Coordinates of C-alpha atoms in Angstrom, one line a residue:
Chain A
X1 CA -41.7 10.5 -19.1
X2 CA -42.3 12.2 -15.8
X3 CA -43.7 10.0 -13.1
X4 CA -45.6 11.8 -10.7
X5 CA -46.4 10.6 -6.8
X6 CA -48.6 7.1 -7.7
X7 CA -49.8 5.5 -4.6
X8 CA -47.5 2.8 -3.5
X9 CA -47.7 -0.8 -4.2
X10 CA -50.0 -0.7 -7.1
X11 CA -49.3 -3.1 -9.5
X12 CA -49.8 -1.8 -12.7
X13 CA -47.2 1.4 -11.7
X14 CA -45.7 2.6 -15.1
X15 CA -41.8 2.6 -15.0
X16 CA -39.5 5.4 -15.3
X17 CA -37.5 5.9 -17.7
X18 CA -34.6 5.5 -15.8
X19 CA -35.8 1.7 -14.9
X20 CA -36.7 0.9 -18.4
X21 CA -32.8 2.1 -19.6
X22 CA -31.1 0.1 -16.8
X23 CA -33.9 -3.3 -17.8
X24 CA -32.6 -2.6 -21.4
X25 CA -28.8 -2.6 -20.3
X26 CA -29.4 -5.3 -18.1
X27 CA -30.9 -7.4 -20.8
X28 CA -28.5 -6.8 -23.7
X29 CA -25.4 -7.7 -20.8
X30 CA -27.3 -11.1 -20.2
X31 CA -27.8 -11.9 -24.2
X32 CA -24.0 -11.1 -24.2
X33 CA -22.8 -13.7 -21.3
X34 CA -25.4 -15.6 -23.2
X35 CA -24.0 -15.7 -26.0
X36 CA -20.3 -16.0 -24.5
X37 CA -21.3 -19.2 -22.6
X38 CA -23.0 -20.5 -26.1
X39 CA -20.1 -20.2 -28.1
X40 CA -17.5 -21.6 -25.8
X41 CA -19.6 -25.1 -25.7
X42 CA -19.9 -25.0 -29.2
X43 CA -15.9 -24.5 -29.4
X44 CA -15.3 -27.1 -26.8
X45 CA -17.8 -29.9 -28.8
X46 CA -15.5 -28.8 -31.9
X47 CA -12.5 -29.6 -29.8
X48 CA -14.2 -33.1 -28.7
X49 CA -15.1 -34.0 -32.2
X50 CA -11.7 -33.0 -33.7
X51 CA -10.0 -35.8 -31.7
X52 CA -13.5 -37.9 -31.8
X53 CA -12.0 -40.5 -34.4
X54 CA -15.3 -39.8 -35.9
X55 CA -15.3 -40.5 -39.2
X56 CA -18.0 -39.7 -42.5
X57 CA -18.7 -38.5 -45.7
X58 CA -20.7 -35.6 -46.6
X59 CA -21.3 -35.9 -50.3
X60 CA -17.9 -36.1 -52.3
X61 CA -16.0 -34.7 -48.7
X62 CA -14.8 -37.3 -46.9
X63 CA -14.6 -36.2 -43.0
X64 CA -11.9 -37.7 -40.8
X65 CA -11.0 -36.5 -37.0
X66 CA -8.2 -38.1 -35.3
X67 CA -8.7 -41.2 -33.7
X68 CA -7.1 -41.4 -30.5
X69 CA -6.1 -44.7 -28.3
X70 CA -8.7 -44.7 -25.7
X71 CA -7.0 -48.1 -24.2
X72 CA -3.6 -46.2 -23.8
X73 CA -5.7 -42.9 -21.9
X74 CA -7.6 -45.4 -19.6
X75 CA -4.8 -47.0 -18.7
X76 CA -2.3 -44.0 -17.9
X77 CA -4.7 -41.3 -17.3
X78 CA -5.2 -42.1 -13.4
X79 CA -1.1 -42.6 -13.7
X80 CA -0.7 -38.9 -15.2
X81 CA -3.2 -37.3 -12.3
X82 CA -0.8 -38.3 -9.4
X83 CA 1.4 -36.0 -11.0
X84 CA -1.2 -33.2 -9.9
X85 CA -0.5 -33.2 -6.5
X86 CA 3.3 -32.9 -7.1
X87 CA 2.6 -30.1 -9.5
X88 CA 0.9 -28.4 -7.2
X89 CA 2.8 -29.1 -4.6
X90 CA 6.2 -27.7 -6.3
X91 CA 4.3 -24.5 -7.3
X92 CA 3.1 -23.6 -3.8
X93 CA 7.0 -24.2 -2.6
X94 CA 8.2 -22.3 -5.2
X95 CA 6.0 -18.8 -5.0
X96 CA 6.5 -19.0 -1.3
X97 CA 10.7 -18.6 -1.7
X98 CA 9.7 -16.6 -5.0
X99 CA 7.9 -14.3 -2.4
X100 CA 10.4 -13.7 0.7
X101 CA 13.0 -13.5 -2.4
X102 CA 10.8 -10.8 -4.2
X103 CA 10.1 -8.9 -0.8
X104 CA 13.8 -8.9 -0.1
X105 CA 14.6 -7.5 -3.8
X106 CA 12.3 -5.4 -3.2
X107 CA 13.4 -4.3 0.0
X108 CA 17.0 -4.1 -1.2
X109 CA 15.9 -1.9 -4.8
X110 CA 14.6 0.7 -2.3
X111 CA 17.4 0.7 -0.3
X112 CA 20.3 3.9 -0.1
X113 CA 22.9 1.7 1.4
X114 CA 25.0 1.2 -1.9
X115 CA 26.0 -2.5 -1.6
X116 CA 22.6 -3.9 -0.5
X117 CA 20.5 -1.7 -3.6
X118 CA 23.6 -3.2 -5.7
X119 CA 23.1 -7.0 -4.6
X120 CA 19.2 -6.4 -5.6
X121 CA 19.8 -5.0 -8.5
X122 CA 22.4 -7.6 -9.6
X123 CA 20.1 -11.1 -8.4
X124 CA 17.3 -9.2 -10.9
X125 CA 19.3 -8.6 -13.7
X126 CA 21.2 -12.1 -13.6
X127 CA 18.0 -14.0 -13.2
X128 CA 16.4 -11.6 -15.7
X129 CA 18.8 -11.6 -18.3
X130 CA 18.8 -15.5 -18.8
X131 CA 16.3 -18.3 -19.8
X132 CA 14.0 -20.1 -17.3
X133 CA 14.8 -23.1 -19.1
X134 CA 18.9 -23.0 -18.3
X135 CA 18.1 -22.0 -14.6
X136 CA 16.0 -25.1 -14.1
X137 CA 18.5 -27.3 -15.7
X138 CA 21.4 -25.5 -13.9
X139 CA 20.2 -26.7 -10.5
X140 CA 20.0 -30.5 -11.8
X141 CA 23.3 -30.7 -13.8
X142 CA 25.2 -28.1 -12.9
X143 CA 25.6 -28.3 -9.5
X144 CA 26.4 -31.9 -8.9
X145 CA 29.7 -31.3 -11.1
X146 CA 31.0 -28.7 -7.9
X147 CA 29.5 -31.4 -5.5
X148 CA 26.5 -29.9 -4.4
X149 CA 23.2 -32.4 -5.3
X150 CA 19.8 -31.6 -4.2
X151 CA 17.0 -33.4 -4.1
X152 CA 15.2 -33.5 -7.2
X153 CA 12.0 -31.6 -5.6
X154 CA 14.3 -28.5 -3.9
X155 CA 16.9 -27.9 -7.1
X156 CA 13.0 -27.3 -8.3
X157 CA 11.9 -25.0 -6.0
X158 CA 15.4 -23.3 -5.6
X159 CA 14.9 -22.5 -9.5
X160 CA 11.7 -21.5 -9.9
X161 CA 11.7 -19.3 -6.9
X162 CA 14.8 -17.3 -7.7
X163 CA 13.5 -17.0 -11.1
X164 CA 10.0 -16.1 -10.4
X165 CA 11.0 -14.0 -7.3
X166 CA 13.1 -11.7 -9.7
X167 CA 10.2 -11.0 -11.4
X168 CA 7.8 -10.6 -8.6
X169 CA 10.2 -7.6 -6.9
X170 CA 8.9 -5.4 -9.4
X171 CA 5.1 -6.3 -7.3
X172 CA 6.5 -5.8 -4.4
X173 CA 8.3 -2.5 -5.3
X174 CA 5.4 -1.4 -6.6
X175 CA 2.7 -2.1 -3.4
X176 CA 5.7 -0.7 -1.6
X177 CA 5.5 2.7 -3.3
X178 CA 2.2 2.6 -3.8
X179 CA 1.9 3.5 0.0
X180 CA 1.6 7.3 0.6
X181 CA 4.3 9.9 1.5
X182 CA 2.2 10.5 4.3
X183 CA 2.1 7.3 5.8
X184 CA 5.8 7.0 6.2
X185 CA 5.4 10.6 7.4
X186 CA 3.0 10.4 9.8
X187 CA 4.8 7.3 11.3
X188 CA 7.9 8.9 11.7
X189 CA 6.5 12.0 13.3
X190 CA 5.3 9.8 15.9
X191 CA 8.8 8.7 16.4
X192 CA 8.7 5.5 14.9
X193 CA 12.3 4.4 13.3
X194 CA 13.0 3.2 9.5
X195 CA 12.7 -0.2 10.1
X196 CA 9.4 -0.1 12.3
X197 CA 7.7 2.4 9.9
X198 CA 8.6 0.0 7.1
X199 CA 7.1 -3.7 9.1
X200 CA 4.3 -1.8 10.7
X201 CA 2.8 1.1 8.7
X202 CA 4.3 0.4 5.1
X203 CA 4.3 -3.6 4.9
X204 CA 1.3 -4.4 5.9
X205 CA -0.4 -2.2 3.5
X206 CA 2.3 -3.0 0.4
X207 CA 1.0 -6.8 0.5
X208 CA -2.5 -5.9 0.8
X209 CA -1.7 -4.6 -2.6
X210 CA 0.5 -7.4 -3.8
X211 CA -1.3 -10.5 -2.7
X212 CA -3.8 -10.4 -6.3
X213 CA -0.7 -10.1 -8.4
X214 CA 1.1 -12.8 -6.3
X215 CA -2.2 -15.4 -7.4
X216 CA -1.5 -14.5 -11.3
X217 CA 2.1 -15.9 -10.7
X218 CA 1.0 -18.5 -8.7
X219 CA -1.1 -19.6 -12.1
X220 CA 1.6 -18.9 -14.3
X221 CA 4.1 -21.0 -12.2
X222 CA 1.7 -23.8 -12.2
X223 CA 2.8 -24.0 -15.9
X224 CA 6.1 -23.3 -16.0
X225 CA 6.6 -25.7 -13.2
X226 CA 6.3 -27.9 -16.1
X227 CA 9.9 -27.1 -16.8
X228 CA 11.2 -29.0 -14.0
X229 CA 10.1 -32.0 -15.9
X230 CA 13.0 -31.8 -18.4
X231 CA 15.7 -32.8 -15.4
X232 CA 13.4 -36.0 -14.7
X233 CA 13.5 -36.3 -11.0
X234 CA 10.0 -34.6 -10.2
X235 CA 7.6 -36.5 -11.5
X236 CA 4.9 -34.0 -11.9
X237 CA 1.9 -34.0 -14.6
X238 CA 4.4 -33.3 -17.4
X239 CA 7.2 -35.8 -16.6
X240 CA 4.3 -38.3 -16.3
X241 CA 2.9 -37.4 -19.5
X242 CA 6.6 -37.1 -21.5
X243 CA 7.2 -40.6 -19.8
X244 CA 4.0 -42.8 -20.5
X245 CA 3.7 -41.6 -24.3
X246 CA 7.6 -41.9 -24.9
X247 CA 7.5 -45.9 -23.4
X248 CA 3.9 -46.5 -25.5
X249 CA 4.7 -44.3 -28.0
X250 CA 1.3 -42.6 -27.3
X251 CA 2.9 -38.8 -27.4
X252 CA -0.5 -37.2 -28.1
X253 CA -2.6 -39.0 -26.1
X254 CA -0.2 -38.5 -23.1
X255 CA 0.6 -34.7 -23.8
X256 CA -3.6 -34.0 -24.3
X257 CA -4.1 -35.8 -20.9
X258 CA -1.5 -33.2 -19.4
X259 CA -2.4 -30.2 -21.1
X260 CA -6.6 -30.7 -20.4
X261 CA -5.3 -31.7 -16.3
X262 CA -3.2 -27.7 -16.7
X263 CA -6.0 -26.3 -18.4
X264 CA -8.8 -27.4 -15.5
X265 CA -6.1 -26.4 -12.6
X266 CA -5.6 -22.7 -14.6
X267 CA -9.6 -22.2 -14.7
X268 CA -10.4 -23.7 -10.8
X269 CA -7.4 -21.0 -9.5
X270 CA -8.5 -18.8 -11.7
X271 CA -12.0 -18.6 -10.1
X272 CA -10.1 -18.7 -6.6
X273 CA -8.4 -15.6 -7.8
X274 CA -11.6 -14.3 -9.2
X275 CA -13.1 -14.5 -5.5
X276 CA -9.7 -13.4 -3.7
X277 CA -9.6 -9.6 -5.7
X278 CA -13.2 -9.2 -4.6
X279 CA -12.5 -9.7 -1.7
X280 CA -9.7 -7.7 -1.3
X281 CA -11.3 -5.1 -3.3
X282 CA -14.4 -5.2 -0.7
X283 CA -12.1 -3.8 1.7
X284 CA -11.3 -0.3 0.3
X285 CA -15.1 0.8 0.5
Chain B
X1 CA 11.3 30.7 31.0
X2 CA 12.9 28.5 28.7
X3 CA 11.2 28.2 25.7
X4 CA 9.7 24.8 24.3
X5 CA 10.4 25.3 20.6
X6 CA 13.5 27.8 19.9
X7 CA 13.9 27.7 15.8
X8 CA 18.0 29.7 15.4
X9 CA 19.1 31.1 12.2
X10 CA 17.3 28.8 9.9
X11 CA 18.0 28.0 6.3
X12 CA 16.5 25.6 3.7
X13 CA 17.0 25.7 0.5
X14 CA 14.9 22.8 -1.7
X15 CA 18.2 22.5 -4.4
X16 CA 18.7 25.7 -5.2
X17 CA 15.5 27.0 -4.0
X18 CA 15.9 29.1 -0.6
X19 CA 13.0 28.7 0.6
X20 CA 13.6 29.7 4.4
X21 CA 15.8 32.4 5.0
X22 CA 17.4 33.1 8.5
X23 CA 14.2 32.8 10.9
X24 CA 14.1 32.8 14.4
X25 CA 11.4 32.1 16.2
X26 CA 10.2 30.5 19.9
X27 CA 7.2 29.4 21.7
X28 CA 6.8 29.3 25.1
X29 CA 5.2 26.8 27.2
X30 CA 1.4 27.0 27.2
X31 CA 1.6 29.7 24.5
X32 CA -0.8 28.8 20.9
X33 CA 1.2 30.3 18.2
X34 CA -0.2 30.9 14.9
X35 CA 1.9 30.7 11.6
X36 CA 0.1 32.9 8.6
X37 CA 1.1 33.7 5.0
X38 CA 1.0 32.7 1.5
X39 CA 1.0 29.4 0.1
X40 CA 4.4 28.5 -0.6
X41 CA 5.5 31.3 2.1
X42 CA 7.8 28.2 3.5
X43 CA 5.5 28.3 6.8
X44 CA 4.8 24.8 6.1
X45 CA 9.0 24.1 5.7
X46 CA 9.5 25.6 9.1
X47 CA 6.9 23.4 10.8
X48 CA 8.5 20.3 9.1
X49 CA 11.7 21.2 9.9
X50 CA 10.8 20.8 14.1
X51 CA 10.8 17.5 13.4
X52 CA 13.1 17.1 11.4
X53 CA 10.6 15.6 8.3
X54 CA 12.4 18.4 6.0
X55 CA 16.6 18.4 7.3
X56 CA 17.3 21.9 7.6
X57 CA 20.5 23.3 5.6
X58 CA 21.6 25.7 8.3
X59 CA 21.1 27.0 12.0
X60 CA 19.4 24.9 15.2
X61 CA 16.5 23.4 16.5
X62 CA 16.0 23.2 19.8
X63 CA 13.0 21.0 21.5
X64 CA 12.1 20.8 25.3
X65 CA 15.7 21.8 26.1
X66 CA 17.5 19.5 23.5
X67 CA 19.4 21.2 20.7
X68 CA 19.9 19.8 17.2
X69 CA 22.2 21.8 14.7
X70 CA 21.4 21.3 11.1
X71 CA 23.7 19.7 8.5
X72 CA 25.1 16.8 10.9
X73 CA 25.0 13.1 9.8
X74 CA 25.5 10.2 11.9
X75 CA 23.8 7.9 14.5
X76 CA 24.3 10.6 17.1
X77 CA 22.1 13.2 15.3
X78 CA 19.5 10.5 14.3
X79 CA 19.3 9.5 18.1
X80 CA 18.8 13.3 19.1
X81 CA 16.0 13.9 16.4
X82 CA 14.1 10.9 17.7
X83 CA 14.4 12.5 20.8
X84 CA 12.9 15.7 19.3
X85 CA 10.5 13.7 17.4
X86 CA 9.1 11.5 20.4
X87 CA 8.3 15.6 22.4
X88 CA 6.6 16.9 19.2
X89 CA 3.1 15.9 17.9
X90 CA 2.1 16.5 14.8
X91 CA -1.3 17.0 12.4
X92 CA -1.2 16.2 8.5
X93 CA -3.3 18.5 6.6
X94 CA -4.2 15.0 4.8
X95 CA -4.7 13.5 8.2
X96 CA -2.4 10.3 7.4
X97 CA -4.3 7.6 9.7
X98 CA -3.3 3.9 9.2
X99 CA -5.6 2.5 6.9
X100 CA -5.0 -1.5 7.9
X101 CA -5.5 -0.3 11.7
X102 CA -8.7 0.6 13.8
X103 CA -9.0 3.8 15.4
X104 CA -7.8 2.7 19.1
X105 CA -4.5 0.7 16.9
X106 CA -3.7 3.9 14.9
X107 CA -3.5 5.6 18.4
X108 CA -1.8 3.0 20.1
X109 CA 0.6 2.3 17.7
X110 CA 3.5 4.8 18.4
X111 CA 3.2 4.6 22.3
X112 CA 3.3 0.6 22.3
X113 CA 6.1 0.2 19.5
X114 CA 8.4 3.0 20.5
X115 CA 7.7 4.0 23.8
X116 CA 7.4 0.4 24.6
X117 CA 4.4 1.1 27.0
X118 CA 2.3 -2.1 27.9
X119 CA -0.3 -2.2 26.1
X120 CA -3.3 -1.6 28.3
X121 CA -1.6 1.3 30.1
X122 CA -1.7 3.0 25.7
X123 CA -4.9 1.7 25.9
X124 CA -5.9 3.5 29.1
X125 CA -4.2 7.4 27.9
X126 CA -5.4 6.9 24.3
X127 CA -9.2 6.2 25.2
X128 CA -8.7 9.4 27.2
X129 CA -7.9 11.3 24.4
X130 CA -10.0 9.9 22.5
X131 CA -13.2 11.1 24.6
X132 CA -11.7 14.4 24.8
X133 CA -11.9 14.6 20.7
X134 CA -15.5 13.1 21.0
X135 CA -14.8 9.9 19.0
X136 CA -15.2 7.3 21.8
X137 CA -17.6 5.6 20.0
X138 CA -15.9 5.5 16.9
X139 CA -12.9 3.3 19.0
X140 CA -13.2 -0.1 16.4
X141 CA -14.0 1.5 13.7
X142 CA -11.4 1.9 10.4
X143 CA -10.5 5.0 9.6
X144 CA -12.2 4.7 5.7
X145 CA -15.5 4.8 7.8
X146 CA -15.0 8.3 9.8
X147 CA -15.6 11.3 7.9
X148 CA -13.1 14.0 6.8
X149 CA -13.4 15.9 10.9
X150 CA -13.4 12.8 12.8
X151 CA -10.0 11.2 10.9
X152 CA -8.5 14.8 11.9
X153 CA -9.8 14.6 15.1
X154 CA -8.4 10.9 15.6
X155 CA -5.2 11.9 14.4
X156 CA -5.2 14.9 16.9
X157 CA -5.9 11.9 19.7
X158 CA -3.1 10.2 17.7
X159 CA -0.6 12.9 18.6
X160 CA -1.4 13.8 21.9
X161 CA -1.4 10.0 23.3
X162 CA 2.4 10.0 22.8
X163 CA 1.5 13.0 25.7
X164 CA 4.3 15.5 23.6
X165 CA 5.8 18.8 25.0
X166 CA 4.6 20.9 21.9
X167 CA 1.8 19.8 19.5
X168 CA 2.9 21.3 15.5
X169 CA -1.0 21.7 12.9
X170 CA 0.1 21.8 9.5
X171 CA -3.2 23.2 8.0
X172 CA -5.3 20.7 10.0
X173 CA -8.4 22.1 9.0
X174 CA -7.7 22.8 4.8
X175 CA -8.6 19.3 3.3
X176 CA -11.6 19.4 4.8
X177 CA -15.6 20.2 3.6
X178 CA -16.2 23.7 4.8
X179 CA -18.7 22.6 7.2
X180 CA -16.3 20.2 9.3
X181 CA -13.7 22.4 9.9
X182 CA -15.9 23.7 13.1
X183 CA -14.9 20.4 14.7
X184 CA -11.4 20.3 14.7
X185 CA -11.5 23.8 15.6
X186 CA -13.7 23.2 18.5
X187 CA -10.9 20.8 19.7
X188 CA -8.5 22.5 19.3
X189 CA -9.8 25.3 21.1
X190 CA -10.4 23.1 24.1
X191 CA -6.7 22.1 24.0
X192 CA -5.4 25.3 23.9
X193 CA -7.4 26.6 26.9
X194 CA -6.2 23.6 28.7
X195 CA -2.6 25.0 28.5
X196 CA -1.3 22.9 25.5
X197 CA 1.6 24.2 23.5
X198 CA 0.6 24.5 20.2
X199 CA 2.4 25.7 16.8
X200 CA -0.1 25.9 13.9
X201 CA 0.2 26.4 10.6
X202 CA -3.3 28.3 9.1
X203 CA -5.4 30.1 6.8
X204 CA -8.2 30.1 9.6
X205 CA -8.0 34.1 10.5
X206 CA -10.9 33.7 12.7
X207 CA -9.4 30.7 14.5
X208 CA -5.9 32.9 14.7
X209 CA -7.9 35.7 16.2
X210 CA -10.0 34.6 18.6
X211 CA -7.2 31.0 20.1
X212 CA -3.6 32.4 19.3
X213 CA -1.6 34.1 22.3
X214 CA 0.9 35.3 19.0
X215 CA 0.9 35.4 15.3
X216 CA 3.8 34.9 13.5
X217 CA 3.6 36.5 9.4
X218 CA 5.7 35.0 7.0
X219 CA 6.4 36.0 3.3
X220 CA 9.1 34.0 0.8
X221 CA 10.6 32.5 3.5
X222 CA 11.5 35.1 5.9
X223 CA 9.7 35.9 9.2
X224 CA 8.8 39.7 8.5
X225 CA 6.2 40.4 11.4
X226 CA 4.7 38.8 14.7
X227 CA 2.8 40.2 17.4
X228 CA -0.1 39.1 19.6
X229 CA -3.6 39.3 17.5
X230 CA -5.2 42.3 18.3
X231 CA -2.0 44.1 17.4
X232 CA -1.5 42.0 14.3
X233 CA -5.1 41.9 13.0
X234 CA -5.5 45.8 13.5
X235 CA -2.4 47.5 13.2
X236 CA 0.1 45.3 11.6
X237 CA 3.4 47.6 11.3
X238 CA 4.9 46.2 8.1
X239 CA 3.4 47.0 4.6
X240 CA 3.6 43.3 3.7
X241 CA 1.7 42.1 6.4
X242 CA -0.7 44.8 6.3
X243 CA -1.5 44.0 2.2
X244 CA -1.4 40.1 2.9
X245 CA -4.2 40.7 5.8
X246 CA -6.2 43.1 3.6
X247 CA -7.1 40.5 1.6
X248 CA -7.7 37.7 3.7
X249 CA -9.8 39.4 6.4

């Protein structure tokens, strides 16, 4: 369909083809999200009605959902919530060691001094090669039998940051190289030395490339900052939780409070994240 | 006249790859000298190894009066390449500006970090090469906004803000759209009729012709011919030189 020179502003102008593929495309994308958005109510109504305490019978089925004690969840839900601030709070402390400790593996991996690319090498594969779990209770029990007691909060963030800044060299290795020949290159031809090249040229540019991945492990570590509940002297959502239902002996009501107060702090960072990568990703055009 | 770059019995081998083999070579102050050849000729390898960016295997490189044998290790040699490095400018075929810094940063950087000059006296000598490669507009701008000539031309401001004895173009002009090579030409031009050393690596005959005080020819890594232009370019005495400029011109 060839569209020839039509005045401009006329109305009734016929559209190109070109216009009527991209309305097309843009209408079948909008029936999909559509769609998306539909289903994931209906999924969350199933969800509600599952624990509804709802109960019928549709002919010779008899329908029962599990009745929950909405006494108990009144009573200990605004109990459980202080434990958000806490969680958060231990998360943030924790990626920020997690990330000095990753920058210096990561540092230390690209090293050619022998001993340092060794003591990199070695804090990875310790921390690596054994469970989360162990680590977190290591801190709490293990180190008061050679004398050495945190407090409850740092033995926290000491584990979770060693453990997650292991982990998170491999980002920082990776921004790190990700950095062209060129640039180290072009810095050292001006005269620059290693370590000026590395904070002012190489840096700079590796954690523009790290910072997205660093928000996914700030999300996972929101999570497994859970964990630290299991030594019980952080009393985060999940200690909270683990406490009221163990005293009431209301474990699912308690646990379902936790998990939904997890599962609305992993979508709002989520969105954050969302909005950060665009943002950094508005930058490179 | 002592010579600002003397290059002494070089050798480089890439493993076992030999990939410059015994060249000597000079430039003289105020002299444009123009490096010609295949790719993988090692003319390339001989710029970088002014600087010291490639570590030659064998012979010396002398700078501005300072010597630096090849094949020593230490805090000594490292102190006398910087010394070499801070007297040499160099151009990236790829231009290599700092992305994360503005145009006036990327030139600033090297005098204010390793020179240690105050800042508004970098400021000062790198806005004044800047209008002498036409970009002073272009001052707070990033370099992903500049085309392909004005990121080459910035990086030549780059280079000569650190005001170097002897300014090294690896290709400056090869990455670029055929129709912005003129540009960095046209500056380059300008610099070398204002008396600046130069030492450039091209495939730019034309440029070689009409700018260079001396060609240099190399093939597989040895230095067969050199000669001033209108020699070289008419009457090259070696057969090698004579087939590689048959097809080029």
């Amino acid at each position: 369909m060839a569209v020839t020179s039509t005045p401009p502003a006329t109305s009734a102008r016929p559209k190109s083809q070109a216009q009527l593929i991209y309305e097309q495309y843009q209408r079948s994308q909008r029936q999909f999200t559509l769609g998306v958005a539909a289903s994931w109510g209906l999924l969350l109504v199933l969800l509600f009605f599952l624990f509804s305490g709802v109960q019928f019978s549709l002919g010779p089925l008899a329908i029962r959902t599990i009745r929950l004690d909405g006494e108990f969840m009144r009573t200990w839900l605004p109990d459980i919530s202080r434990g958000i601030w806490q969680t958060i709070q231990i998360s943030a402390l924790s990626i920020l060691f997690a990330t000095l400790m990753a920058l210096l593996a990561a540092l230390g991996r690209l090293s050619r001094v022998a001993p340092i690319y060794a003591l990199s090498t070695f804090y990875v594969s310790l921390i690596r090669g054994t469970p989360l779990y162990l680590q977190v209770i290591f801190f709490f029990l293990a180190l008061p039998q050679l004398g050495i007691i945190l407090p409850g909060l740092w033995a926290g963030v000491l584990a979770l940051g060693l453990n997650y800044g292991a982990y998170m060299s491999e980002i920082f290795r990776a921004g790190i190289l990700s950095v062209s020949k060129g640039q180290r290159e072009a810095a050292i031809a001006l005269g620059m030395t290693p370590g000026q090249t590395m904070r002012r040229i190489i840096l700079p540019q590796a954690l523009r490339f790290a910072i997205p991945p660093t928000g996914n492990e700030f999300i996972a570590m929101l999570k497994d900052s859970a964990l630290v509940s299991a030594t019980g002297f952080v009393q985060e959502i999940m200690w909270r939780a683990v406490h009221a239902g163990r005293a009431n002996f209301r474990n699912l009501e308690a646990l379902l409070i936790a998990a939904a107060f997890y599962w609305v702090m992993t979508l709002l960072f989520t969105g954050v994240q969302g909005q950060l990568e665009r943002y950094m990703a508005r930058g490179d055009r | 006249m002592t010579p600002i770059v003397r290059i002494s019995n070089l050798d480089k081998y890439f493993g076992r790859l030999h990939v410059l083999k015994n060249v000597s070579a000079e430039v003289q102050p105020q002299e444009v000298v123009c490096l010609i050849g295949r790719s993988g000729s090692g003319k390339s390898t001989l710029l970088r190894c002014i600087n010291f960016l490639e570590e030659p295997s064998a012979g010396t490189i002398e700078v501005d009066g300072l010597a630096v044998p090849a094949g020593v290790r230490g805090k000594a040699h490292n102190q006398m390449v910087h010394n070499i490095r801070i007297r040499t400018g160099m151009v990236f075929q790829e231009f290599n500006l700092f992305p994360h810094l503005s145009v006036i940063e990327n030139i600033v950087e090297a005098p204010v970090t390793v020179k240690k000059l105050p800042k508004e006296q970098a400021i000062e000598i790198g806005e004044k090469f800047l209008s002498k490669v036409g970009l002073t507009h272009k001052r707070d701008e990033y370099p992903n906004r500049l085309s392909g000539g004005q990121k080459q031309r910035v990086a030549i401001a780059r280079a000569l803000t650190m005001e170097p004895k002897v300014m090294l173009f690896d290709e400056p002009t090869s990455a670029l759209d055929p129709e912005l090579t003129g540009e960095v030409l046209d500056v380059m031009k300008k610099l070398a009729a204002e008396g600046t050393t130069m030492l450039v690596v091209t495939h730019e005959m034309g440029f070689a012709r009409e700018v260079c005080s001396r060609v240099l020819y190399m093939e597989e890594g040895e230095l067969i011919e050199e000669g001033p232009p209108e020699t070289m370019f008419t009457t090259p005495v070696d057969a090698r030189t004579r087939q590689f400029l048959d097809r080029v011109l």
